[in-house]
Amino acid sequence: MEKYQVTTAKITKMTNLCGTIFDVTVENEYLAKASRCGQFVHIDCGDEFVLRRPISICEVLPNGIRFIFDVRGKGTKRLSEKQVGDTLDILGPLGNGFAIRKEKALILGGGIGVYPLYELAKQVAVCDVALGFRTKELVTLEDEFKAHCNNLYIATDDGSYGFHGNALQAVKDKLENGAYEAVYACGPLPMLKALKQITDKYNIFCQISMEERMGCGIGACLCCNIKVEDEGEEGFKHLHVCKDGPVFNAKEVIL
Ligand SMILES: Cc1cc2nc3c(=O)[nH]c(=O)nc-3n(C[C@H](O)[C@H](O)[C@H](O)COP(=O)(O)OP(=O)(O)OC[C@H]3O[C@@H](n4cnc5c(N)ncnc54)[C@H](O)[C@@H]3O)c2cc1C
């Protein structure tokens, strides 16, 4: 089987979860078989756009995949106007997903970074999940995550629901006190930076999913580069989110 394909997928379900967040299920046998948690797809949003838009795989289903996106600009706006029965031109699955380990894990998500972690939560045997949202109205997938973890912690920036603060702050004490042997995270850079400081300090296995502005999605245009540690003279080298990530070991990423 090829690693990725350009394929056509029919939208079988599309709901407006809240605000500008859309939950989409597409039917496609190839994507169902080839997709792994942490990978993403590159979606053609319409003829007017030269570049595809990268969106993470939220769930791998028996006959397709599910993804959830926020409307941020023209491409995702156009995508939100699609309807059940429409087809999407999708390149994928792309990138490297999470390495699932057997130890007790913490899954940490913030904002739209929550959604790429759902398939992972389904697959990790023992985990706690901490999810952060700006405010109560944006709290989504709560029951779905709850069904796949020991403890679910919800945090809101404004304190309107759950813990008042971000997802990391909600579980920081447990993390620092050795409750987890592995951490997986996706979310805003400040949260990932604060997380890396802790997991580096206590030497905890940690994988983070990175987001960068992206062109081709397959490592040809080289625009989505990030800096990682390197033993060479400069002390760093560049890797590409689309091809080498989006999931990286936190220890090697320079944030
Ligand atoms: C690996 C990966 C996974 C992602 N998964 C999700 C997800 O599951 N749900 C979700 O809502 N969003 C996700 N994003 C962010 C999403 O790709 C951008 O919000 C989207 O591309 C914005 O496109 P636009 O046309 O609406 O915005 P515009 O700002 O009009 O886009 C202009 C150009 O910039 C690029 N761009 C803009 N913002 C980003 C961004 N943050 N990351 C990468 N490229 C960007 C676009 O692809 C486009 O080429 C992901 C990004 C990456 C890199």
PDB file of C-alpha atoms and ligand atoms in Angstrom:
ATOM      1  CA  MET A   1       0.000   0.000   0.000  1.00  0.00           C
ATOM      2  CA  GLU A   2       1.302   3.494  -0.855  1.00  0.00           C
ATOM      3  CA  LYS A   3       1.996   5.696   2.161  1.00  0.00           C
ATOM      4  CA  TYR A   4      -0.421   8.355   0.913  1.00  0.00           C
ATOM      5  CA  GLN A   5      -2.735   8.950  -2.041  1.00  0.00           C
ATOM      6  CA  VAL A   6      -4.787  11.662  -3.654  1.00  0.00           C
ATOM      7  CA  THR A   7      -8.252  10.329  -3.129  1.00  0.00           C
ATOM      8  CA  THR A   8     -11.896  11.361  -3.325  1.00  0.00           C
ATOM      9  CA  ALA A   9     -13.991  11.083  -0.189  1.00  0.00           C
ATOM     10  CA  LYS A  10     -17.729  11.610   0.203  1.00  0.00           C
ATOM     11  CA  ILE A  11     -18.968  13.667   3.163  1.00  0.00           C
ATOM     12  CA  THR A  12     -21.408  11.468   5.091  1.00  0.00           C
ATOM     13  CA  LYS A  13     -21.804  13.626   8.185  1.00  0.00           C
ATOM     14  CA  MET A  14     -21.183  17.299   8.842  1.00  0.00           C
ATOM     15  CA  THR A  15     -22.218  19.171  11.970  1.00  0.00           C
ATOM     16  CA  ASN A  16     -21.517  22.596  13.391  1.00  0.00           C
ATOM     17  CA  LEU A  17     -20.261  21.543  16.847  1.00  0.00           C
ATOM     18  CA  CYS A  18     -20.226  25.085  18.242  1.00  0.00           C
ATOM     19  CA  GLY A  19     -19.188  28.571  17.108  1.00  0.00           C
ATOM     20  CA  THR A  20     -17.061  28.124  14.001  1.00  0.00           C
ATOM     21  CA  ILE A  21     -16.065  24.508  14.720  1.00  0.00           C
ATOM     22  CA  PHE A  22     -17.188  21.844  12.220  1.00  0.00           C
ATOM     23  CA  ASP A  23     -17.176  18.066  12.691  1.00  0.00           C
ATOM     24  CA  VAL A  24     -16.884  16.143   9.422  1.00  0.00           C
ATOM     25  CA  THR A  25     -16.991  12.442   8.578  1.00  0.00           C
ATOM     26  CA  VAL A  26     -15.929  11.287   5.132  1.00  0.00           C
ATOM     27  CA  GLU A  27     -16.231   7.852   3.587  1.00  0.00           C
ATOM     28  CA  ASN A  28     -13.110   6.447   1.980  1.00  0.00           C
ATOM     29  CA  GLU A  29     -11.813   2.897   2.282  1.00  0.00           C
ATOM     30  CA  TYR A  30      -8.171   3.793   1.665  1.00  0.00           C
ATOM     31  CA  LEU A  31      -8.070   6.520   4.335  1.00  0.00           C
ATOM     32  CA  ALA A  32      -9.838   4.188   6.785  1.00  0.00           C
ATOM     33  CA  LYS A  33      -7.169   1.524   6.302  1.00  0.00           C
ATOM     34  CA  ALA A  34      -4.061   3.695   6.040  1.00  0.00           C
ATOM     35  CA  SER A  35      -4.661   6.407   8.674  1.00  0.00           C
ATOM     36  CA  ARG A  36      -2.970   6.386  12.091  1.00  0.00           C
ATOM     37  CA  CYS A  37      -3.593   8.639  15.084  1.00  0.00           C
ATOM     38  CA  GLY A  38      -1.614  11.863  14.899  1.00  0.00           C
ATOM     39  CA  GLN A  39      -1.507  11.956  11.098  1.00  0.00           C
ATOM     40  CA  PHE A  40      -3.236  14.609   9.024  1.00  0.00           C
ATOM     41  CA  VAL A  41      -4.877  15.038   5.633  1.00  0.00           C
ATOM     42  CA  HIS A  42      -4.359  17.816   3.100  1.00  0.00           C
ATOM     43  CA  ILE A  43      -7.713  18.999   1.765  1.00  0.00           C
ATOM     44  CA  ASP A  44      -8.504  20.789  -1.482  1.00  0.00           C
ATOM     45  CA  CYS A  45     -11.036  23.397  -0.315  1.00  0.00           C
ATOM     46  CA  GLY A  46     -12.042  24.576  -3.795  1.00  0.00           C
ATOM     47  CA  ASP A  47     -10.781  25.580  -7.258  1.00  0.00           C
ATOM     48  CA  GLU A  48      -9.994  29.122  -6.104  1.00  0.00           C
ATOM     49  CA  PHE A  49      -7.234  27.857  -3.768  1.00  0.00           C
ATOM     50  CA  VAL A  50      -3.818  26.832  -5.053  1.00  0.00           C
ATOM     51  CA  LEU A  51      -2.808  25.204  -1.773  1.00  0.00           C
ATOM     52  CA  ARG A  52      -4.550  22.464   0.135  1.00  0.00           C
ATOM     53  CA  ARG A  53      -5.304  22.956   3.864  1.00  0.00           C
ATOM     54  CA  PRO A  54      -3.839  20.586   6.477  1.00  0.00           C
ATOM     55  CA  ILE A  55      -6.331  19.140   8.993  1.00  0.00           C
ATOM     56  CA  SER A  56      -5.599  16.414  11.543  1.00  0.00           C
ATOM     57  CA  ILE A  57      -7.363  13.094  11.669  1.00  0.00           C
ATOM     58  CA  CYS A  58      -9.633  13.085  14.721  1.00  0.00           C
ATOM     59  CA  GLU A  59     -10.925   9.518  14.414  1.00  0.00           C
ATOM     60  CA  VAL A  60     -10.261   6.556  12.173  1.00  0.00           C
ATOM     61  CA  LEU A  61     -13.559   4.874  11.346  1.00  0.00           C
ATOM     62  CA  PRO A  62     -14.275   1.446   9.781  1.00  0.00           C
ATOM     63  CA  ASN A  63     -15.017   3.024   6.399  1.00  0.00           C
ATOM     64  CA  GLY A  64     -13.550   6.512   6.559  1.00  0.00           C
ATOM     65  CA  ILE A  65     -12.146   9.223   8.805  1.00  0.00           C
ATOM     66  CA  ARG A  66     -13.445  12.062  10.912  1.00  0.00           C
ATOM     67  CA  PHE A  67     -11.842  15.481  11.241  1.00  0.00           C
ATOM     68  CA  ILE A  68     -12.810  18.615  13.127  1.00  0.00           C
ATOM     69  CA  PHE A  69     -11.787  22.093  12.060  1.00  0.00           C
ATOM     70  CA  ASP A  70     -12.196  25.718  13.012  1.00  0.00           C
ATOM     71  CA  VAL A  71     -12.935  28.365  10.385  1.00  0.00           C
ATOM     72  CA  ARG A  72      -9.822  30.566  10.395  1.00  0.00           C
ATOM     73  CA  GLY A  73      -9.633  32.032   6.896  1.00  0.00           C
ATOM     74  CA  LYS A  74     -10.945  31.689   3.351  1.00  0.00           C
ATOM     75  CA  GLY A  75     -10.042  28.004   2.856  1.00  0.00           C
ATOM     76  CA  THR A  76     -11.660  26.679   6.000  1.00  0.00           C
ATOM     77  CA  LYS A  77     -14.669  29.002   5.412  1.00  0.00           C
ATOM     78  CA  ARG A  78     -15.147  27.420   1.996  1.00  0.00           C
ATOM     79  CA  LEU A  79     -14.785  23.962   3.566  1.00  0.00           C
ATOM     80  CA  SER A  80     -17.480  24.805   6.126  1.00  0.00           C
ATOM     81  CA  GLU A  81     -19.915  25.482   3.270  1.00  0.00           C
ATOM     82  CA  LYS A  82     -19.663  21.907   1.955  1.00  0.00           C
ATOM     83  CA  GLN A  83     -22.595  19.623   2.560  1.00  0.00           C
ATOM     84  CA  VAL A  84     -23.349  15.968   3.173  1.00  0.00           C
ATOM     85  CA  GLY A  85     -23.126  14.188  -0.184  1.00  0.00           C
ATOM     86  CA  ASP A  86     -20.379  16.514  -1.537  1.00  0.00           C
ATOM     87  CA  THR A  87     -17.013  14.962  -2.288  1.00  0.00           C
ATOM     88  CA  LEU A  88     -13.630  16.226  -1.103  1.00  0.00           C
ATOM     89  CA  ASP A  89     -10.297  15.840  -2.853  1.00  0.00           C
ATOM     90  CA  ILE A  90      -7.967  14.674  -0.094  1.00  0.00           C
ATOM     91  CA  LEU A  91      -4.226  13.985  -0.073  1.00  0.00           C
ATOM     92  CA  GLY A  92      -3.314  11.664   2.757  1.00  0.00           C
ATOM     93  CA  PRO A  93      -2.810  10.294   5.229  1.00  0.00           C
ATOM     94  CA  LEU A  94       0.314  12.411   5.776  1.00  0.00           C
ATOM     95  CA  GLY A  95       3.077  12.672   8.351  1.00  0.00           C
ATOM     96  CA  ASN A  96       4.070  10.531  11.274  1.00  0.00           C
ATOM     97  CA  GLY A  97       1.633   9.803  14.058  1.00  0.00           C
ATOM     98  CA  PHE A  98       2.037   9.194  17.796  1.00  0.00           C
ATOM     99  CA  ALA A  99       4.081   6.278  19.137  1.00  0.00           C
ATOM    100  CA  ILE A 100       1.679   4.486  21.435  1.00  0.00           C
ATOM    101  CA  ARG A 101       3.283   3.130  24.604  1.00  0.00           C
ATOM    102  CA  LYS A 102       1.968   0.927  27.362  1.00  0.00           C
ATOM    103  CA  GLU A 103       2.778   3.158  30.339  1.00  0.00           C
ATOM    104  CA  LYS A 104       0.237   5.355  32.089  1.00  0.00           C
ATOM    105  CA  ALA A 105      -0.140   8.368  29.860  1.00  0.00           C
ATOM    106  CA  LEU A 106      -1.351  11.921  30.008  1.00  0.00           C
ATOM    107  CA  ILE A 107      -3.061  13.296  26.909  1.00  0.00           C
ATOM    108  CA  LEU A 108      -3.041  17.081  26.879  1.00  0.00           C
ATOM    109  CA  GLY A 109      -4.922  19.239  24.381  1.00  0.00           C
ATOM    110  CA  GLY A 110      -5.635  22.928  24.020  1.00  0.00           C
ATOM    111  CA  GLY A 111      -8.064  24.669  21.616  1.00  0.00           C
ATOM    112  CA  ILE A 112      -8.262  23.009  18.213  1.00  0.00           C
ATOM    113  CA  GLY A 113      -5.357  20.861  19.420  1.00  0.00           C
ATOM    114  CA  VAL A 114      -7.922  18.792  21.324  1.00  0.00           C
ATOM    115  CA  TYR A 115      -9.318  17.110  18.235  1.00  0.00           C
ATOM    116  CA  PRO A 116      -6.169  15.402  16.838  1.00  0.00           C
ATOM    117  CA  LEU A 117      -5.910  13.565  20.186  1.00  0.00           C
ATOM    118  CA  TYR A 118      -9.210  11.691  20.153  1.00  0.00           C
ATOM    119  CA  GLU A 119      -8.107   8.633  18.179  1.00  0.00           C
ATOM    120  CA  LEU A 120      -5.036   8.460  20.415  1.00  0.00           C
ATOM    121  CA  ALA A 121      -7.214   8.458  23.563  1.00  0.00           C
ATOM    122  CA  LYS A 122      -9.159   5.548  22.081  1.00  0.00           C
ATOM    123  CA  GLN A 123      -5.968   3.570  21.547  1.00  0.00           C
ATOM    124  CA  VAL A 124      -3.879   4.300  24.661  1.00  0.00           C
ATOM    125  CA  ALA A 125      -4.676   1.629  27.261  1.00  0.00           C
ATOM    126  CA  VAL A 126      -4.333   3.700  30.456  1.00  0.00           C
ATOM    127  CA  CYS A 127      -4.600   7.458  30.322  1.00  0.00           C
ATOM    128  CA  ASP A 128      -5.825  10.658  31.890  1.00  0.00           C
ATOM    129  CA  VAL A 129      -6.941  13.400  29.520  1.00  0.00           C
ATOM    130  CA  ALA A 130      -6.739  17.150  30.142  1.00  0.00           C
ATOM    131  CA  LEU A 131      -8.425  19.470  27.657  1.00  0.00           C
ATOM    132  CA  GLY A 132      -8.393  23.248  27.594  1.00  0.00           C
ATOM    133  CA  PHE A 133     -10.848  25.611  25.891  1.00  0.00           C
ATOM    134  CA  ARG A 134     -11.241  29.380  25.880  1.00  0.00           C
ATOM    135  CA  THR A 135     -14.729  29.285  27.390  1.00  0.00           C
ATOM    136  CA  LYS A 136     -17.631  26.939  28.292  1.00  0.00           C
ATOM    137  CA  GLU A 137     -19.404  27.294  24.912  1.00  0.00           C
ATOM    138  CA  LEU A 138     -16.366  25.787  23.171  1.00  0.00           C
ATOM    139  CA  VAL A 139     -16.148  22.687  25.388  1.00  0.00           C
ATOM    140  CA  THR A 140     -16.619  19.786  22.973  1.00  0.00           C
ATOM    141  CA  LEU A 141     -16.132  16.001  22.808  1.00  0.00           C
ATOM    142  CA  GLU A 142     -16.292  15.847  26.616  1.00  0.00           C
ATOM    143  CA  ASP A 143     -18.355  12.637  26.797  1.00  0.00           C
ATOM    144  CA  GLU A 144     -16.406  11.018  23.968  1.00  0.00           C
ATOM    145  CA  PHE A 145     -13.046  11.532  25.690  1.00  0.00           C
ATOM    146  CA  LYS A 146     -14.541  10.547  29.072  1.00  0.00           C
ATOM    147  CA  ALA A 147     -15.407   7.126  27.652  1.00  0.00           C
ATOM    148  CA  HIS A 148     -11.733   6.426  26.913  1.00  0.00           C
ATOM    149  CA  CYS A 149      -9.792   7.623  29.954  1.00  0.00           C
ATOM    150  CA  ASN A 150      -9.509   7.178  33.709  1.00  0.00           C
ATOM    151  CA  ASN A 151      -9.824  10.854  34.576  1.00  0.00           C
ATOM    152  CA  LEU A 152     -10.905  13.716  32.341  1.00  0.00           C
ATOM    153  CA  TYR A 153      -9.898  17.253  33.330  1.00  0.00           C
ATOM    154  CA  ILE A 154     -11.573  20.150  31.536  1.00  0.00           C
ATOM    155  CA  ALA A 155     -10.111  23.634  31.863  1.00  0.00           C
ATOM    156  CA  THR A 156     -11.367  26.961  30.551  1.00  0.00           C
ATOM    157  CA  ASP A 157      -9.299  30.123  30.264  1.00  0.00           C
ATOM    158  CA  ASP A 158     -12.099  32.242  31.751  1.00  0.00           C
ATOM    159  CA  GLY A 159     -13.098  29.724  34.445  1.00  0.00           C
ATOM    160  CA  SER A 160     -16.641  29.389  33.062  1.00  0.00           C
ATOM    161  CA  TYR A 161     -16.394  25.559  33.187  1.00  0.00           C
ATOM    162  CA  GLY A 162     -14.087  23.134  34.997  1.00  0.00           C
ATOM    163  CA  PHE A 163     -10.626  24.241  36.116  1.00  0.00           C
ATOM    164  CA  HIS A 164      -9.873  27.967  35.775  1.00  0.00           C
ATOM    165  CA  GLY A 165      -6.732  28.123  33.628  1.00  0.00           C
ATOM    166  CA  ASN A 166      -5.195  26.024  30.902  1.00  0.00           C
ATOM    167  CA  ALA A 167      -5.113  22.234  30.556  1.00  0.00           C
ATOM    168  CA  LEU A 168      -1.494  21.935  31.670  1.00  0.00           C
ATOM    169  CA  GLN A 169      -2.115  23.945  34.831  1.00  0.00           C
ATOM    170  CA  ALA A 170      -4.995  21.559  35.650  1.00  0.00           C
ATOM    171  CA  VAL A 171      -2.663  18.529  35.826  1.00  0.00           C
ATOM    172  CA  LYS A 172       0.725  20.144  36.527  1.00  0.00           C
ATOM    173  CA  ASP A 173       0.972  18.851  40.122  1.00  0.00           C
ATOM    174  CA  LYS A 174       0.176  15.262  39.096  1.00  0.00           C
ATOM    175  CA  LEU A 175       2.659  15.453  36.249  1.00  0.00           C
ATOM    176  CA  GLU A 176       5.415  16.838  38.484  1.00  0.00           C
ATOM    177  CA  ASN A 177       4.657  14.228  41.140  1.00  0.00           C
ATOM    178  CA  GLY A 178       5.325  11.337  38.786  1.00  0.00           C
ATOM    179  CA  ALA A 179       1.762  10.269  37.920  1.00  0.00           C
ATOM    180  CA  TYR A 180       2.558   9.794  34.219  1.00  0.00           C
ATOM    181  CA  GLU A 181       5.282   7.973  32.312  1.00  0.00           C
ATOM    182  CA  ALA A 182       4.283   9.289  28.893  1.00  0.00           C
ATOM    183  CA  VAL A 183       2.702  12.536  27.715  1.00  0.00           C
ATOM    184  CA  TYR A 184       1.120  13.359  24.349  1.00  0.00           C
ATOM    185  CA  ALA A 185       0.127  16.918  23.551  1.00  0.00           C
ATOM    186  CA  CYS A 186      -1.254  19.208  20.875  1.00  0.00           C
ATOM    187  CA  GLY A 187      -2.162  22.835  21.342  1.00  0.00           C
ATOM    188  CA  PRO A 188      -0.901  26.403  21.599  1.00  0.00           C
ATOM    189  CA  LEU A 189       2.865  26.951  21.587  1.00  0.00           C
ATOM    190  CA  PRO A 190       3.034  28.520  25.100  1.00  0.00           C
ATOM    191  CA  MET A 191       1.368  25.379  26.501  1.00  0.00           C
ATOM    192  CA  LEU A 192       3.777  23.098  24.628  1.00  0.00           C
ATOM    193  CA  LYS A 193       6.755  25.169  25.816  1.00  0.00           C
ATOM    194  CA  ALA A 194       5.640  24.965  29.462  1.00  0.00           C
ATOM    195  CA  LEU A 195       5.025  21.240  29.071  1.00  0.00           C
ATOM    196  CA  LYS A 196       8.451  20.631  27.549  1.00  0.00           C
ATOM    197  CA  GLN A 197      10.116  22.379  30.489  1.00  0.00           C
ATOM    198  CA  ILE A 198       8.465  19.912  32.871  1.00  0.00           C
ATOM    199  CA  THR A 199       8.968  16.736  30.813  1.00  0.00           C
ATOM    200  CA  ASP A 200      12.610  17.667  30.115  1.00  0.00           C
ATOM    201  CA  LYS A 201      13.220  18.370  33.795  1.00  0.00           C
ATOM    202  CA  TYR A 202      11.686  15.092  35.001  1.00  0.00           C
ATOM    203  CA  ASN A 203      12.813  13.079  31.965  1.00  0.00           C
ATOM    204  CA  ILE A 204       9.297  12.004  30.976  1.00  0.00           C
ATOM    205  CA  PHE A 205       8.672  10.600  27.487  1.00  0.00           C
ATOM    206  CA  CYS A 206       6.730  13.325  25.654  1.00  0.00           C
ATOM    207  CA  GLN A 207       5.464  13.691  22.111  1.00  0.00           C
ATOM    208  CA  ILE A 208       4.000  16.930  20.801  1.00  0.00           C
ATOM    209  CA  SER A 209       2.101  17.609  17.599  1.00  0.00           C
ATOM    210  CA  MET A 210       3.397  20.756  15.908  1.00  0.00           C
ATOM    211  CA  GLU A 211       1.569  23.153  13.595  1.00  0.00           C
ATOM    212  CA  GLU A 212       3.329  25.278  10.976  1.00  0.00           C
ATOM    213  CA  ARG A 213       2.115  27.083   7.860  1.00  0.00           C
ATOM    214  CA  MET A 214       2.334  24.471   5.192  1.00  0.00           C
ATOM    215  CA  GLY A 215       2.510  24.268   1.413  1.00  0.00           C
ATOM    216  CA  CYS A 216       2.773  20.890  -0.288  1.00  0.00           C
ATOM    217  CA  GLY A 217       2.336  18.582   2.714  1.00  0.00           C
ATOM    218  CA  ILE A 218       4.835  16.008   1.428  1.00  0.00           C
ATOM    219  CA  GLY A 219       8.237  17.539   2.131  1.00  0.00           C
ATOM    220  CA  ALA A 220       8.914  19.095  -1.278  1.00  0.00           C
ATOM    221  CA  CYS A 221       8.436  22.826  -0.667  1.00  0.00           C
ATOM    222  CA  LEU A 222      10.231  22.802   2.710  1.00  0.00           C
ATOM    223  CA  CYS A 223       8.306  25.775   4.109  1.00  0.00           C
ATOM    224  CA  CYS A 224       7.000  24.145   7.301  1.00  0.00           C
ATOM    225  CA  ASN A 225      10.396  23.818   8.945  1.00  0.00           C
ATOM    226  CA  ILE A 226      11.090  23.770  12.672  1.00  0.00           C
ATOM    227  CA  LYS A 227      14.372  23.694  14.608  1.00  0.00           C
ATOM    228  CA  VAL A 228      15.452  20.546  16.406  1.00  0.00           C
ATOM    229  CA  GLU A 229      18.529  19.746  18.506  1.00  0.00           C
ATOM    230  CA  ASP A 230      21.540  18.483  16.582  1.00  0.00           C
ATOM    231  CA  GLU A 231      24.981  17.332  17.637  1.00  0.00           C
ATOM    232  CA  GLY A 232      26.655  19.233  14.773  1.00  0.00           C
ATOM    233  CA  GLU A 233      28.510  22.538  15.020  1.00  0.00           C
ATOM    234  CA  GLU A 234      25.412  24.751  14.924  1.00  0.00           C
ATOM    235  CA  GLY A 235      23.626  22.770  17.616  1.00  0.00           C
ATOM    236  CA  PHE A 236      20.414  22.601  15.599  1.00  0.00           C
ATOM    237  CA  LYS A 237      19.020  21.450  12.275  1.00  0.00           C
ATOM    238  CA  HIS A 238      15.719  21.908  10.461  1.00  0.00           C
ATOM    239  CA  LEU A 239      13.029  19.259  10.152  1.00  0.00           C
ATOM    240  CA  HIS A 240       9.696  19.577   8.379  1.00  0.00           C
ATOM    241  CA  VAL A 241       6.351  19.341  10.098  1.00  0.00           C
ATOM    242  CA  CYS A 242       4.638  17.708   7.121  1.00  0.00           C
ATOM    243  CA  LYS A 243       7.137  14.919   6.493  1.00  0.00           C
ATOM    244  CA  ASP A 244       9.098  14.473   9.746  1.00  0.00           C
ATOM    245  CA  GLY A 245       6.148  15.369  12.010  1.00  0.00           C
ATOM    246  CA  PRO A 246       3.648  16.663  12.824  1.00  0.00           C
ATOM    247  CA  VAL A 247       4.451  14.548  15.897  1.00  0.00           C
ATOM    248  CA  PHE A 248       7.933  15.065  17.400  1.00  0.00           C
ATOM    249  CA  ASN A 249       9.656  13.996  20.582  1.00  0.00           C
ATOM    250  CA  ALA A 250       9.458  17.110  22.753  1.00  0.00           C
ATOM    251  CA  LYS A 251      13.007  16.565  23.942  1.00  0.00           C
ATOM    252  CA  GLU A 252      14.485  17.240  20.479  1.00  0.00           C
ATOM    253  CA  VAL A 253      12.334  20.198  19.426  1.00  0.00           C
ATOM    254  CA  ILE A 254      13.675  23.711  20.065  1.00  0.00           C
ATOM    255  CA  LEU A 255      10.672  25.776  21.096  1.00  0.00           C
TER     256      LEU A 255
HETATM  257  C1  LIG B   1      -0.384  19.368  10.655  1.00  0.00           C
HETATM  258  C2  LIG B   1      -1.519  20.349  10.866  1.00  0.00           C
HETATM  259  C3  LIG B   1      -2.724  19.886  11.364  1.00  0.00           C
HETATM  260  C4  LIG B   1      -3.779  20.768  11.560  1.00  0.00           C
HETATM  261  N1  LIG B   1      -4.944  20.268  12.058  1.00  0.00           N
HETATM  262  C5  LIG B   1      -5.991  21.089  12.242  1.00  0.00           C
HETATM  263  C6  LIG B   1      -7.224  20.581  12.758  1.00  0.00           C
HETATM  264  O1  LIG B   1      -7.372  19.383  13.046  1.00  0.00           O
HETATM  265  N2  LIG B   1      -8.246  21.455  12.904  1.00  0.00           N
HETATM  266  C7  LIG B   1      -8.114  22.788  12.604  1.00  0.00           C
HETATM  267  O2  LIG B   1      -9.073  23.530  12.775  1.00  0.00           O
HETATM  268  N3  LIG B   1      -6.962  23.292  12.107  1.00  0.00           N
HETATM  269  C8  LIG B   1      -5.906  22.484  11.927  1.00  0.00           C
HETATM  270  N4  LIG B   1      -4.726  22.991  11.417  1.00  0.00           N
HETATM  271  C9  LIG B   1      -4.671  24.419  11.073  1.00  0.00           C
HETATM  272  C10 LIG B   1      -5.305  24.636   9.695  1.00  0.00           C
HETATM  273  O3  LIG B   1      -4.526  23.982   8.722  1.00  0.00           O
HETATM  274  C11 LIG B   1      -5.381  26.130   9.348  1.00  0.00           C
HETATM  275  O4  LIG B   1      -6.264  26.760  10.250  1.00  0.00           O
HETATM  276  C12 LIG B   1      -5.889  26.317   7.926  1.00  0.00           C
HETATM  277  O5  LIG B   1      -4.915  25.879   6.997  1.00  0.00           O
HETATM  278  C13 LIG B   1      -6.211  27.780   7.667  1.00  0.00           C
HETATM  279  O6  LIG B   1      -6.552  27.906   6.302  1.00  0.00           O
HETATM  280  P1  LIG B   1      -7.499  29.101   5.809  1.00  0.00           P
HETATM  281  O7  LIG B   1      -7.495  29.133   4.343  1.00  0.00           O
HETATM  282  O8  LIG B   1      -8.827  29.006   6.478  1.00  0.00           O
HETATM  283  O9  LIG B   1      -6.757  30.352   6.441  1.00  0.00           O
HETATM  284  P2  LIG B   1      -5.777  31.392   5.713  1.00  0.00           P
HETATM  285  O10 LIG B   1      -5.096  32.123   6.823  1.00  0.00           O
HETATM  286  O11 LIG B   1      -6.530  32.157   4.687  1.00  0.00           O
HETATM  287  O12 LIG B   1      -4.723  30.452   5.004  1.00  0.00           O
HETATM  288  C14 LIG B   1      -3.750  30.949   4.138  1.00  0.00           C
HETATM  289  C15 LIG B   1      -2.632  29.921   3.984  1.00  0.00           C
HETATM  290  O13 LIG B   1      -1.952  29.744   5.224  1.00  0.00           O
HETATM  291  C16 LIG B   1      -1.993  28.390   5.639  1.00  0.00           C
HETATM  292  N5  LIG B   1      -2.251  28.375   7.077  1.00  0.00           N
HETATM  293  C17 LIG B   1      -2.943  29.292   7.781  1.00  0.00           C
HETATM  294  N6  LIG B   1      -2.950  28.966   9.084  1.00  0.00           N
HETATM  295  C18 LIG B   1      -2.254  27.817   9.207  1.00  0.00           C
HETATM  296  C19 LIG B   1      -1.918  26.990  10.309  1.00  0.00           C
HETATM  297  N7  LIG B   1      -2.254  27.302  11.540  1.00  0.00           N
HETATM  298  N8  LIG B   1      -1.207  25.858  10.066  1.00  0.00           N
HETATM  299  C20 LIG B   1      -0.820  25.543   8.807  1.00  0.00           C
HETATM  300  N9  LIG B   1      -1.087  26.317   7.719  1.00  0.00           N
HETATM  301  C21 LIG B   1      -1.818  27.437   7.921  1.00  0.00           C
HETATM  302  C22 LIG B   1      -3.152  27.774   4.883  1.00  0.00           C
HETATM  303  O14 LIG B   1      -3.005  26.352   4.740  1.00  0.00           O
HETATM  304  C23 LIG B   1      -3.094  28.537   3.589  1.00  0.00           C
HETATM  305  O15 LIG B   1      -2.115  27.973   2.754  1.00  0.00           O
HETATM  306  C24 LIG B   1      -3.641  22.144  11.230  1.00  0.00           C
HETATM  307  C25 LIG B   1      -2.428  22.609  10.717  1.00  0.00           C
HETATM  308  C26 LIG B   1      -1.369  21.722  10.551  1.00  0.00           C
HETATM  309  C27 LIG B   1      -0.064  22.225  10.020  1.00  0.00           C
END
